[in-house]
Short mmCIF file of C-alpha atoms in Angstrom, two decimals:
data_model
loop_
_atom_site.label_atom_id
_atom_site.label_comp_id
_atom_site.label_asym_id
_atom_site.label_seq_id
_atom_site.Cartn_x
_atom_site.Cartn_y
_atom_site.Cartn_z
CA MET X 1 5.44 4.30 5.30
CA GLY X 2 6.53 7.11 3.01
CA THR X 3 5.26 10.50 1.97
CA ILE X 4 1.54 11.02 2.42
CA LEU X 5 0.04 12.70 -0.63
CA ASP X 6 -2.99 14.94 -0.93
CA ALA X 7 -4.90 12.81 -3.45
CA PRO X 8 -7.48 9.98 -3.32
CA VAL X 9 -5.06 7.59 -5.06
CA GLN X 10 -1.49 7.72 -3.81
CA ILE X 11 1.51 5.98 -5.36
CA LEU X 12 4.89 5.74 -3.67
CA MET X 13 7.68 4.52 -5.93
CA GLY X 14 11.05 2.88 -5.68
CA THR X 15 13.92 4.31 -7.69
CA ASN X 16 13.24 2.20 -10.82
CA VAL X 17 9.50 2.67 -11.03
CA ARG X 18 9.10 6.13 -12.59
CA GLY X 19 10.83 5.21 -15.83
CA ALA X 20 9.54 1.67 -16.12
CA PHE X 21 6.98 2.21 -18.89
CA THR X 22 6.94 3.80 -22.34
CA ALA X 23 4.28 6.22 -23.54
CA GLU X 24 4.08 4.33 -26.86
CA ASP X 25 3.02 1.10 -25.19
CA ASN X 26 -0.74 0.71 -25.74
CA ARG X 27 -1.33 -1.88 -23.04
CA ASP X 28 -3.82 -0.97 -20.35
CA ILE X 29 -2.11 0.85 -17.49
CA LEU X 30 -3.10 -1.87 -15.04
CA ASP X 31 -1.38 -4.43 -17.25
CA LYS X 32 1.67 -2.21 -17.20
CA LEU X 33 1.66 -2.05 -13.45
CA LEU X 34 1.22 -5.79 -13.22
CA GLY X 35 4.64 -6.00 -14.79
CA THR X 36 3.91 -8.59 -17.49
CA ALA X 37 6.89 -7.26 -19.43
CA ALA X 38 10.34 -6.27 -18.29
CA PRO X 39 10.78 -2.64 -17.24
CA LYS X 40 11.75 -0.27 -20.04
CA THR X 41 13.15 3.20 -20.15
CA GLY X 42 10.88 5.94 -21.44
CA ALA X 43 8.02 8.01 -20.13
CA ARG X 44 7.68 8.37 -16.40
CA LEU X 45 4.95 6.45 -14.65
CA PRO X 46 2.99 9.62 -13.74
CA GLU X 47 2.88 10.63 -17.43
CA VAL X 48 1.55 7.23 -18.44
CA ILE X 49 -1.17 7.24 -15.80
CA GLU X 50 -2.22 10.83 -16.52
CA LYS X 51 -2.51 9.99 -20.23
CA ARG X 52 -4.72 7.06 -19.28
CA ARG X 53 -6.87 9.29 -17.07
CA SER X 54 -7.22 11.81 -19.92
CA ASP X 55 -8.21 9.13 -22.44
CA MET X 56 -10.83 7.71 -20.10
CA ALA X 57 -12.18 11.18 -19.27
CA SER X 58 -12.80 11.77 -22.99
CA GLN X 59 -14.94 8.62 -22.88
CA GLY X 60 -16.94 9.95 -19.95
CA MET X 61 -15.20 7.89 -17.24
CA ILE X 62 -13.66 10.11 -14.58
CA LEU X 63 -10.84 8.50 -12.60
CA PRO X 64 -9.71 9.90 -9.25
CA LEU X 65 -6.72 12.19 -8.93
CA VAL X 66 -3.40 10.45 -8.39
CA GLY X 67 -0.50 11.69 -6.29
CA TYR X 68 3.07 10.48 -6.73
CA ALA X 69 6.20 10.46 -4.61
CA ASP X 70 9.56 8.71 -4.69
CA ASP X 71 10.39 6.75 -1.57
CA GLU X 72 13.92 5.50 -1.08
CA ARG X 73 12.72 3.14 1.66
CA LEU X 74 10.98 0.99 -0.94
CA ALA X 75 12.93 -1.59 -2.92
CA PRO X 76 13.99 -0.18 -6.33
CA ASN X 77 11.28 -2.06 -8.25
CA GLN X 78 8.56 -1.75 -5.63
CA PHE X 79 5.56 0.57 -5.60
CA LEU X 80 2.92 1.15 -2.93
CA VAL X 81 -0.59 2.27 -3.90
CA THR X 82 -3.26 3.54 -1.54
CA VAL X 83 -6.85 3.93 -2.72
CA ALA X 84 -9.29 5.26 -0.14
CA LEU X 85 -7.40 3.92 2.88
CA GLN X 86 -6.61 0.49 1.45
CA THR X 87 -2.97 -0.19 0.65
CA VAL X 88 -1.61 -2.52 -2.03
CA THR X 89 2.06 -3.22 -2.64
CA GLY X 90 3.56 -4.69 -5.77
CA ASP X 91 6.73 -5.11 -7.80
CA ILE X 92 6.98 -3.88 -11.38
CA ARG X 93 8.61 -7.17 -12.40
CA LYS X 94 6.00 -9.47 -10.88
CA ASP X 95 2.32 -10.28 -11.38
CA ILE X 96 1.07 -9.56 -7.86
CA LEU X 97 -1.90 -7.92 -6.21
CA PHE X 98 -2.48 -4.93 -8.44
CA ASP X 99 -5.80 -6.22 -9.79
CA MET X 100 -7.08 -5.44 -6.28
CA VAL X 101 -6.82 -1.76 -7.15
CA VAL X 102 -9.55 -2.16 -9.78
CA ASP X 103 -11.90 -3.71 -7.22
CA MET X 104 -11.03 -1.01 -4.71
CA ILE X 105 -11.91 1.76 -7.18
CA LYS X 106 -15.17 0.05 -8.10
CA ALA X 107 -16.02 -0.49 -4.44
CA VAL X 108 -16.06 3.20 -3.61
CA GLN X 109 -18.61 4.29 -6.19
CA ILE X 110 -21.82 5.76 -4.77
CA GLN X 111 -24.79 7.41 -6.44
CA ASP X 112 -24.96 11.21 -6.49
CA PRO X 113 -22.06 11.84 -4.11
CA SER X 114 -22.62 14.83 -1.85
CA LYS X 115 -21.71 15.95 1.65
CA LYS X 116 -25.05 14.57 2.85
CA SER X 117 -24.50 11.15 1.26
CA VAL X 118 -20.98 10.99 2.70
CA ARG X 119 -22.41 11.67 6.17
CA ALA X 120 -25.07 8.98 5.64
CA LEU X 121 -22.33 6.50 4.72
CA LEU X 122 -20.44 7.43 7.86
CA VAL X 123 -23.47 6.81 10.07
CA GLY X 124 -23.94 3.42 8.41
CA ALA X 125 -20.28 2.58 8.92
CA VAL X 126 -20.45 3.39 12.62
CA ASN X 127 -23.59 1.29 13.03
CA ASN X 128 -21.86 -1.64 11.36
CA LEU X 129 -18.79 -1.17 13.55
CA VAL X 130 -20.76 -1.25 16.79
CA GLU X 131 -22.68 -4.30 15.55
CA LYS X 132 -19.33 -6.00 14.84
CA ASN X 133 -19.97 -6.10 11.09
CA TYR X 134 -16.36 -5.22 10.52
CA GLN X 135 -16.06 -5.86 6.78
CA GLU X 136 -19.19 -3.84 6.03
CA SER X 137 -17.96 -1.02 8.24
CA MET X 138 -14.54 -1.04 6.55
CA ASP X 139 -16.18 -0.82 3.11
CA CYS X 140 -18.28 2.16 4.22
CA PHE X 141 -15.33 3.91 5.85
CA ARG X 142 -13.36 3.46 2.62
CA LYS X 143 -16.16 5.10 0.65
CA VAL X 144 -16.33 7.98 3.12
CA SER X 145 -12.59 8.53 2.79
CA TYR X 146 -12.66 8.38 -1.00
CA TRP X 147 -15.57 10.72 -1.60
CA GLY X 148 -14.80 12.92 1.36
CA SER X 149 -11.40 13.67 -0.16
CA ILE X 150 -13.09 14.86 -3.36
CA ILE X 151 -16.18 16.69 -2.08
CA GLY X 152 -15.53 19.98 -0.36
CA GLY X 153 -16.40 20.40 3.30
CA CYS X 154 -15.99 16.72 4.20
CA GLU X 155 -12.51 16.87 5.74
CA ALA X 156 -13.77 16.15 9.27
CA ASP X 157 -15.71 13.09 8.11
CA CYS X 158 -12.58 11.88 6.28
CA VAL X 159 -10.70 12.05 9.57
CA ARG X 160 -13.48 10.25 11.44
CA ALA X 161 -13.57 7.47 8.87
CA THR X 162 -9.79 7.14 8.87
CA LEU X 163 -9.62 6.94 12.67
CA CYS X 164 -12.27 4.24 12.85
CA TYR X 165 -10.59 2.37 10.00
CA GLY X 166 -7.34 2.50 11.94
CA ALA X 167 -9.07 1.30 15.11
CA VAL X 168 -10.41 -1.78 13.32
CA ASN X 169 -6.96 -2.49 11.89
CA MET X 170 -5.62 -2.25 15.42
CA MET X 171 -8.14 -4.79 16.68
CA ASN X 172 -7.14 -7.10 13.83
CA GLY X 173 -3.47 -6.76 14.72
CA GLN X 174 -2.68 -5.02 11.42
CA TYR X 175 -0.42 -2.43 12.98
CA GLN X 176 1.37 -1.36 9.82
CA SER X 177 -1.95 -0.55 8.14
CA MET X 178 -3.03 1.20 11.33
CA THR X 179 0.12 3.34 11.18
CA TYR X 180 -0.64 4.36 7.61
CA ASP X 181 -4.24 5.22 8.53
CA SER X 182 -2.92 7.34 11.39
CA GLN X 183 -0.56 9.17 9.06
CA LEU X 184 -3.42 9.92 6.67
CA ALA X 185 -5.51 11.35 9.50
CA CYS X 186 -2.62 13.46 10.80
CA ASN X 187 -1.95 14.70 7.29
CA ILE X 188 -5.44 16.20 7.24
CA VAL X 189 -5.64 17.58 10.78
CA ASP X 190 -2.18 19.17 10.59
CA LYS X 191 -3.19 21.37 7.67
CA PRO X 192 -3.46 25.07 8.64
CA THR X 193 -7.08 25.14 7.47
CA PHE X 194 -8.19 22.32 9.79
CA SER X 195 -9.32 23.66 13.15
CA ASP X 196 -11.27 20.92 14.98
CA PRO X 197 -9.26 20.32 18.20
CA TYR X 198 -11.08 17.13 19.17
CA LEU X 199 -10.31 15.41 15.89
CA LYS X 200 -6.74 16.71 16.06
CA TYR X 201 -6.49 15.05 19.48
CA ALA X 202 -7.90 11.75 18.21
CA ALA X 203 -5.57 11.66 15.19
CA HIS X 204 -2.41 12.47 17.15
CA ARG X 205 -3.32 9.95 19.84
CA LEU X 206 -3.86 7.17 17.30
CA MET X 207 -0.55 8.02 15.64
CA GLY X 208 1.21 7.72 18.99
CA ILE X 209 -0.38 4.37 19.68
CA SER X 210 0.62 3.17 16.23
CA TRP X 211 4.27 3.91 16.97
CA VAL X 212 4.08 2.01 20.25
CA LEU X 213 2.50 -1.03 18.61
CA MET X 214 5.11 -0.86 15.85
CA GLU X 215 7.72 -1.02 18.64
CA HIS X 216 8.98 2.53 18.22
CA PRO X 217 7.76 4.04 21.50
CA GLU X 218 10.40 6.76 21.35
CA HIS X 219 8.49 8.27 18.39
CA ALA X 220 5.14 7.97 20.14
CA VAL X 221 5.79 10.38 23.00
CA ALA X 222 5.73 13.51 20.81
CA PHE X 223 2.33 12.58 19.37
CA PHE X 224 0.84 11.95 22.81
CA GLU X 225 2.17 15.32 23.95
CA GLN X 226 0.65 16.95 20.87
CA ALA X 227 -2.69 15.29 21.61
CA TYR X 228 -2.50 16.64 25.15
CA HIS X 229 -1.88 20.17 23.90
CA ASP X 230 -4.70 19.86 21.37
CA LEU X 231 -7.21 19.75 24.25
CA GLU X 232 -5.32 21.27 27.16
CA TRP X 233 -7.34 24.47 26.81
CA ALA X 234 -10.68 22.62 27.02
CA ASN X 235 -10.17 21.10 30.48
CA GLU X 236 -11.20 17.66 29.17
CA GLU X 237 -10.06 15.72 32.21
CA THR X 238 -10.65 12.13 31.08
CA LEU X 239 -9.16 12.65 27.61
CA LEU X 240 -6.09 14.41 29.01
CA VAL X 241 -5.54 11.76 31.68
CA GLU X 242 -5.97 9.03 29.11
CA VAL X 243 -3.35 10.37 26.71
CA LEU X 244 -0.89 11.10 29.52
CA PHE X 245 -1.15 7.47 30.63
CA HIS X 246 -0.34 6.49 27.06
CA ALA X 247 2.68 8.79 27.17
CA VAL X 248 3.91 7.11 30.37
CA THR X 249 3.47 3.70 28.74
CA ALA X 250 5.55 4.80 25.75
CA MET X 251 8.23 6.30 27.99
CA MET X 252 8.49 3.12 30.05
CA GLN X 253 8.82 1.01 26.92
CA ALA X 254 11.49 3.40 25.65
CA GLN X 255 13.21 3.25 29.08
CA GLN X 256 12.81 7.00 29.52
CA TYR X 257 12.18 6.65 33.25
CA ASP X 258 13.33 10.15 34.11
CA LYS X 259 10.64 11.62 31.85
CA CYS X 260 7.99 9.37 33.41
CA ARG X 261 8.22 11.22 36.70
CA ASN X 262 7.15 14.53 35.23
CA VAL X 263 4.19 13.04 33.37
CA ILE X 264 3.02 11.09 36.43
CA ASP X 265 3.12 14.35 38.38
CA ARG X 266 0.96 15.95 35.70
CA ILE X 267 -1.56 13.11 35.89
CA TYR X 268 -1.74 13.38 39.66
CA SER X 269 -2.27 17.15 39.45
CA LEU X 270 -5.20 16.56 37.11
CA VAL X 271 -6.96 13.90 39.20
CA LYS X 272 -6.10 14.60 42.84
CA ASP X 273 -9.29 16.62 43.41
CA SER X 274 -11.34 14.86 40.76
CA ASP X 275 -14.79 13.37 41.23
CA THR X 276 -14.41 11.31 38.06
CA TYR X 277 -12.12 8.67 39.51
CA GLY X 278 -12.54 6.84 42.79
CA LYS X 279 -10.42 7.62 45.83
CA GLU X 280 -8.86 4.16 45.69
CA ALA X 281 -7.52 4.73 42.16
CA ILE X 282 -6.19 8.17 43.08
CA ASN X 283 -4.50 6.78 46.19
CA LYS X 284 -2.84 4.06 44.11
CA LEU X 285 -1.55 6.73 41.75
CA TYR X 286 -0.18 8.71 44.71
CA VAL X 287 1.68 5.64 45.98
CA PHE X 288 3.06 4.88 42.51
CA ARG X 289 4.13 8.50 42.13
CA ALA X 290 6.10 8.20 45.37
CA PHE X 291 7.57 4.86 44.25
CA VAL X 292 8.95 6.45 41.07
CA SER X 293 10.06 9.71 42.69
CA ASP X 294 11.91 8.14 45.63
CA ARG X 295 14.17 5.95 43.48
CA THR X 296 17.09 6.67 41.22
CA ILE X 297 16.95 5.61 37.59
CA GLU X 298 19.30 2.73 38.39
CA GLN X 299 17.02 1.57 41.20
CA LEU X 300 13.98 1.74 38.95
CA LYS X 301 15.75 -0.35 36.33
CA SER X 302 16.64 -2.95 38.96
CA GLN X 303 13.01 -3.03 40.13
CA LEU X 304 11.50 -2.91 36.67
CA SER X 305 9.17 -5.88 37.10
CA GLU X 306 7.67 -4.41 40.26
CA MET X 307 7.33 -1.03 38.60
CA GLU X 308 5.55 -2.50 35.57
CA LEU X 309 3.12 -4.46 37.73
CA LYS X 310 2.27 -1.38 39.77
CA TYR X 311 1.80 0.68 36.63
CA GLU X 312 -0.41 -1.93 34.97
CA GLU X 313 -2.68 -2.05 38.01
CA ILE X 314 -2.96 1.74 38.16
CA SER X 315 -3.53 2.25 34.44
CA ARG X 316 -6.27 -0.37 34.51
CA SER X 317 -7.87 1.42 37.44
CA PHE X 318 -8.11 4.60 35.39
CA LEU X 319 -8.59 3.42 31.81
CA LEU X 320 -10.92 0.50 32.51
CA GLY X 321 -13.05 2.83 34.58
CA LEU X 322 -14.24 4.50 31.37
CA LYS X 323 -17.32 2.32 31.04
CA ASP X 324 -19.38 2.35 27.88
CA THR X 325 -21.81 0.13 26.01
CA VAL X 326 -19.42 -0.29 23.09
CA LEU X 327 -16.81 -1.96 25.27
CA LYS X 328 -17.93 -5.12 23.48
CA VAL X 329 -16.10 -3.87 20.39
CA VAL X 330 -12.72 -4.32 22.06
CA ARG X 331 -13.19 -7.66 23.78
CA ALA X 332 -10.94 -9.40 21.27
CA VAL X 333 -7.92 -7.26 22.09
CA THR X 334 -5.13 -9.26 23.68
CA PRO X 335 -4.34 -8.56 27.35
CA SER X 336 -0.95 -7.10 26.50
CA VAL X 337 -2.62 -4.42 24.42
CA LEU X 338 -5.77 -3.97 26.49
CA THR X 339 -4.38 -1.81 29.28
CA PHE X 340 -2.68 0.50 26.83
CA GLY X 341 -5.03 0.15 23.91
CA LEU X 342 -8.45 0.33 25.48
CA GLY X 343 -8.54 4.09 25.66
CA SER X 344 -7.30 4.41 22.10
CA ILE X 345 -9.90 2.14 20.58
CA LEU X 346 -12.64 3.71 22.62
CA GLY X 347 -11.22 7.02 21.56
CA ASN X 348 -12.24 6.04 18.05
CA VAL X 349 -15.53 4.36 18.99
CA ARG X 350 -16.67 5.52 22.41
CA ASP X 351 -15.63 9.09 21.70
CA ILE X 352 -17.63 9.16 18.47
CA LYS X 353 -20.58 10.33 20.54
CA MET X 354 -18.57 12.71 22.69
CA ILE X 355 -15.84 14.01 20.36
CA TRP X 356 -18.08 14.27 17.31
CA GLN X 357 -20.71 16.12 19.29
CA LYS X 358 -18.10 18.75 20.13
CA SER X 359 -16.43 18.92 16.73
CA GLY X 360 -16.33 22.17 14.85
CA ASP X 361 -18.86 21.30 12.13
CA GLY X 362 -21.60 20.57 14.63
CA GLY X 363 -20.70 16.93 14.89
CA MET X 364 -22.80 13.86 14.27
CA ASN X 365 -26.50 13.97 15.01
CA LEU X 366 -26.67 11.75 18.08
CA ALA X 367 -30.10 10.55 16.99
CA ASP X 368 -28.34 8.81 14.11
CA MET X 369 -25.89 7.06 16.39
CA PRO X 370 -26.26 3.52 17.78
#
């Protein structure tokens, strides 16, 4: 998806976009970006936008900071703009979509923005999410992300909003948007100044799931491993088991059967004496562990269907055992995603009560939660 920038508004640019506009052109910058005229050589796009920001600031209208990066993966004339978690793509030669950016900027305005008002928005967003008011929740999460990126001390709430935003995109099957949300969250939690291990875990886990759903499971494994290490010290059994199951799923999809064995052993070591999971589920895991260990890679490949059926049954036994009242939020998920995706979505909804309570800034007041 390109470089993630540390600014509320982020613009990724194809090779022709920087020099597409002249500083002498007096058209509104949004008209410029709509591409109503052919691209010209002249001032770089960042210079044009910063001049526009300066002019509007002198009139008392403060626009958000803008970050820029070239991205060779975009078509030469294409740009990609993200405003508070919402992404818009366009082409400098065509009249498409960019008017949405104006609405997006207007949508995130709130009165007297402060850390307290950002937290109040977040509580409202979560309430809307649990009540299945998805559009309202998305609007609130977008506001939290926008203002949280500007107001100091709101980094954790930015991550929470981004994770929930990504979870809703996952439920809607918008996996590319989910991947971008995950990248934004990881960009925050991977900063040296960010220290909340539970939110680090949630961000890395969502990033791993995004790669699997985007059909790049080979990239997912490293993020699941990172999520595991984020909380390994805390002895969080259910969260560790959950993310290791996700790692096994990614490895199986990537046909990394030899690596599966080690991770299955790690899961069994975590749960063999556990009171959290029933004996039947643990016994099934023991049998599956033996099934994988007693066969060569070639044999496993030849018995792939049987292996996948056994794994699906076991993963359901563990992941679907994590009962919670907000299970209703994920009922729309397709069966092919449910076994793998249940824990991830609940990790961004169910774990709001658990992970946020343990987060470094004191977490959400549970009295405010649904």
